């Protein structure tokens, strides 16, 4: 570090010169506190910590940084996101901005799911083209097509059930925890 290291004058008097350096921030604060007491003045402190409220931390930026976290754990609290922002980026933001960024990420996730539901008809067509004899039925609600349910059975599964398996069907269900919810029902022989 360039400059002259700080030294107290004879008698303990504190004087400052241009270019003086201090060992660390704690030592500097202690010296300034002593100086204020010696001279009988009040110091005006400007907050200069590692964590600050940066106006550039917009909702869009926060959402982009924590998109993967929210996608993998949709119930993550904004307190956790706030702590990660402080730890990784040394930025402190208000909770409303954090709520909005999480909401924005979840809305983007819902759009991704809606886009995937839109691809189901293409998937059904490809299954029928590549695996003739398979059964694919998609039920939607009208007037605006809204996905309701889908049935899928591959030709090999049907033949295996009819020709070689015992005539016993096990049914299992799984409740889906996606924005649209639902139940995945599977039949196993």
C-alpha positions as semicolon CSV with decimal commas, in nm:
position;residue;x (nm);y (nm);z (nm)
1;X;0,000;0,000;0,000
2;X;0,149;0,334;-0,103
3;X;0,160;0,625;0,136
4;X;0,291;0,700;0,482
5;X;0,162;0,484;0,766
6;X;-0,026;0,679;1,034
7;X;0,175;0,769;1,348
8;X;0,060;0,962;1,654
9;X;0,253;1,275;1,738
10;X;0,448;1,313;2,060
11;X;0,202;1,359;2,346
12;X;-0,071;1,157;2,170
13;X;-0,193;1,443;1,951
14;X;-0,351;1,327;1,626
15;X;-0,283;1,511;1,302
16;X;-0,371;1,399;0,953
17;X;-0,169;1,450;0,636
18;X;-0,247;1,376;0,276
19;X;-0,137;1,024;0,179
20;X;-0,150;0,868;0,526
21;X;-0,255;0,503;0,538
22;X;-0,408;0,293;0,814
23;X;-0,358;-0,073;0,895
24;X;-0,725;-0,160;0,859
25;X;-1,074;-0,009;0,880
26;X;-1,113;-0,082;1,252
27;X;-0,788;0,101;1,335
28;X;-0,891;0,396;1,117
29;X;-1,231;0,426;1,290
30;X;-1,066;0,415;1,633
31;X;-0,819;0,691;1,536
32;X;-1,098;0,911;1,400
33;X;-1,299;0,854;1,719
34;X;-1,000;0,966;1,928
35;X;-0,949;1,268;1,702
36;X;-1,313;1,373;1,744
37;X;-1,280;1,349;2,123
38;X;-0,953;1,546;2,127
39;X;-1,089;1,827;1,910
40;X;-1,439;1,828;2,059
41;X;-1,616;1,779;1,727
42;X;-1,891;1,546;1,611
43;X;-1,809;1,329;1,313
44;X;-2,061;1,289;1,037
45;X;-2,062;0,926;0,933
46;X;-2,140;0,822;0,580
47;X;-2,236;0,457;0,557
48;X;-1,964;0,283;0,362
49;X;-2,015;-0,088;0,429
50;X;-1,988;-0,381;0,193
51;X;-2,368;-0,413;0,168
52;X;-2,556;-0,133;0,001
53;X;-2,892;-0,057;-0,152
54;X;-2,799;-0,042;-0,519
55;X;-3,065;0,117;-0,739
56;X;-2,956;-0,102;-1,032
57;X;-3,087;-0,417;-0,865
58;X;-3,413;-0,428;-1,057
59;X;-3,675;-0,703;-1,037
60;X;-3,571;-0,840;-1,377
61;X;-3,205;-0,869;-1,271
62;X;-3,288;-1,043;-0,942
63;X;-3,525;-1,282;-1,123
64;X;-3,254;-1,372;-1,374
65;X;-2,996;-1,441;-1,102
66;X;-3,221;-1,669;-0,895
67;X;-3,427;-1,829;-1,173
68;X;-3,269;-2,174;-1,126
69;X;-3,312;-2,162;-0,749
70;X;-3,683;-2,076;-0,776
71;X;-3,736;-2,338;-1,051
72;X;-3,586;-2,614;-0,838
73;X;-3,754;-2,499;-0,515
74;X;-4,071;-2,301;-0,579
75;X;-4,136;-2,259;-0,207
76;X;-3,803;-2,087;-0,137
77;X;-3,859;-1,791;0,093
78;X;-3,766;-1,437;-0,004
79;X;-3,556;-1,424;0,314
80;X;-3,327;-1,691;0,164
81;X;-3,303;-1,493;-0,162
82;X;-3,226;-1,178;0,039
83;X;-2,947;-1,356;0,228
84;X;-2,801;-1,492;-0,096
85;X;-2,807;-1,145;-0,251
86;X;-2,615;-1,004;0,046
87;X;-2,368;-1,291;0,048
88;X;-2,301;-1,322;-0,327
89;X;-2,352;-0,968;-0,459
90;X;-2,327;-0,752;-0,144
91;X;-2,660;-0,592;-0,226
92;X;-2,953;-0,525;0,003
93;X;-3,300;-0,473;-0,145
94;X;-3,647;-0,430;-0,001
95;X;-3,871;-0,734;0,038
96;X;-4,132;-0,604;-0,207
97;X;-3,875;-0,614;-0,486
98;X;-3,782;-0,970;-0,385
99;X;-4,148;-1,079;-0,384
100;X;-4,195;-0,928;-0,730
101;X;-3,884;-1,100;-0,867
102;X;-3,998;-1,438;-0,731
103;X;-4,345;-1,379;-0,874
104;X;-4,190;-1,293;-1,212
105;X;-3,984;-1,612;-1,212
106;X;-4,287;-1,825;-1,122
107;X;-4,489;-1,658;-1,399
108;X;-4,214;-1,744;-1,646
109;X;-4,221;-2,101;-1,520
110;X;-4,598;-2,118;-1,576
111;X;-4,543;-1,994;-1,933
112;X;-4,291;-2,275;-1,983
113;X;-4,549;-2,531;-1,868
114;X;-4,816;-2,381;-2,094
115;X;-4,574;-2,399;-2,386
116;X;-4,507;-2,768;-2,311
117;X;-4,880;-2,845;-2,303
118;X;-4,901;-2,682;-2,645
119;X;-4,652;-2,940;-2,778
120;X;-4,861;-3,244;-2,673
121;X;-5,040;-3,272;-3,009
122;X;-4,705;-3,282;-3,190
123;X;-4,588;-3,550;-2,948
124;X;-4,903;-3,756;-3,012
125;X;-4,849;-3,727;-3,387
126;X;-4,485;-3,836;-3,358
127;X;-4,579;-4,137;-3,141
128;X;-4,838;-4,248;-3,399
129;X;-4,589;-4,200;-3,685
130;X;-4,295;-4,379;-3,522
131;X;-4,491;-4,649;-3,339
132;X;-4,797;-4,755;-3,545
133;X;-5,070;-4,921;-3,343
134;X;-5,011;-4,704;-3,038
135;X;-5,307;-4,528;-2,884
136;X;-5,281;-4,158;-2,800
137;X;-5,592;-3,963;-2,698
138;X;-5,586;-3,601;-2,584
139;X;-5,898;-3,446;-2,432
140;X;-5,938;-3,068;-2,421
141;X;-6,208;-2,829;-2,309
142;X;-6,366;-2,607;-2,571
143;X;-6,415;-2,329;-2,694
144;X;-6,052;-2,234;-2,623
145;X;-5,858;-2,563;-2,619
146;X;-5,752;-2,620;-2,260
147;X;-5,575;-2,944;-2,171
148;X;-5,781;-3,183;-1,959
149;X;-5,628;-3,528;-1,987
150;X;-5,420;-3,758;-2,206
151;X;-5,414;-4,135;-2,259
152;X;-5,102;-4,300;-2,401
153;X;-5,046;-4,669;-2,469
154;X;-4,764;-4,800;-2,686
155;X;-4,823;-5,095;-2,921
156;X;-4,557;-5,308;-2,750
157;X;-4,726;-5,258;-2,412
158;X;-5,063;-5,365;-2,550
159;X;-4,919;-5,678;-2,715
160;X;-4,722;-5,769;-2,405
161;X;-5,030;-5,740;-2,187
162;X;-5,251;-5,945;-2,420
163;X;-5,000;-6,220;-2,502
164;X;-4,767;-6,269;-2,211
165;X;-4,864;-6,102;-1,886
166;X;-5,099;-6,216;-1,621
167;X;-5,432;-6,042;-1,630
168;X;-5,375;-5,813;-1,337
169;X;-5,359;-5,435;-1,353
170;X;-5,205;-5,218;-1,083
171;X;-5,305;-4,853;-1,078
172;X;-5,090;-4,583;-0,923
173;X;-5,140;-4,209;-0,896
174;X;-4,909;-3,918;-0,832
175;X;-5,022;-3,565;-0,749
176;X;-4,831;-3,313;-0,958
177;X;-4,684;-3,004;-0,794
178;X;-4,664;-2,780;-1,097
179;X;-4,846;-2,449;-1,140
180;X;-5,144;-2,625;-1,302
181;X;-5,156;-2,916;-1,059
182;X;-5,324;-3,241;-1,156
183;X;-5,280;-3,614;-1,107
184;X;-5,062;-3,853;-1,306
185;X;-5,235;-4,191;-1,322
186;X;-5,044;-4,496;-1,443
187;X;-5,156;-4,854;-1,498
188;X;-4,894;-5,128;-1,459
189;X;-4,928;-5,497;-1,539
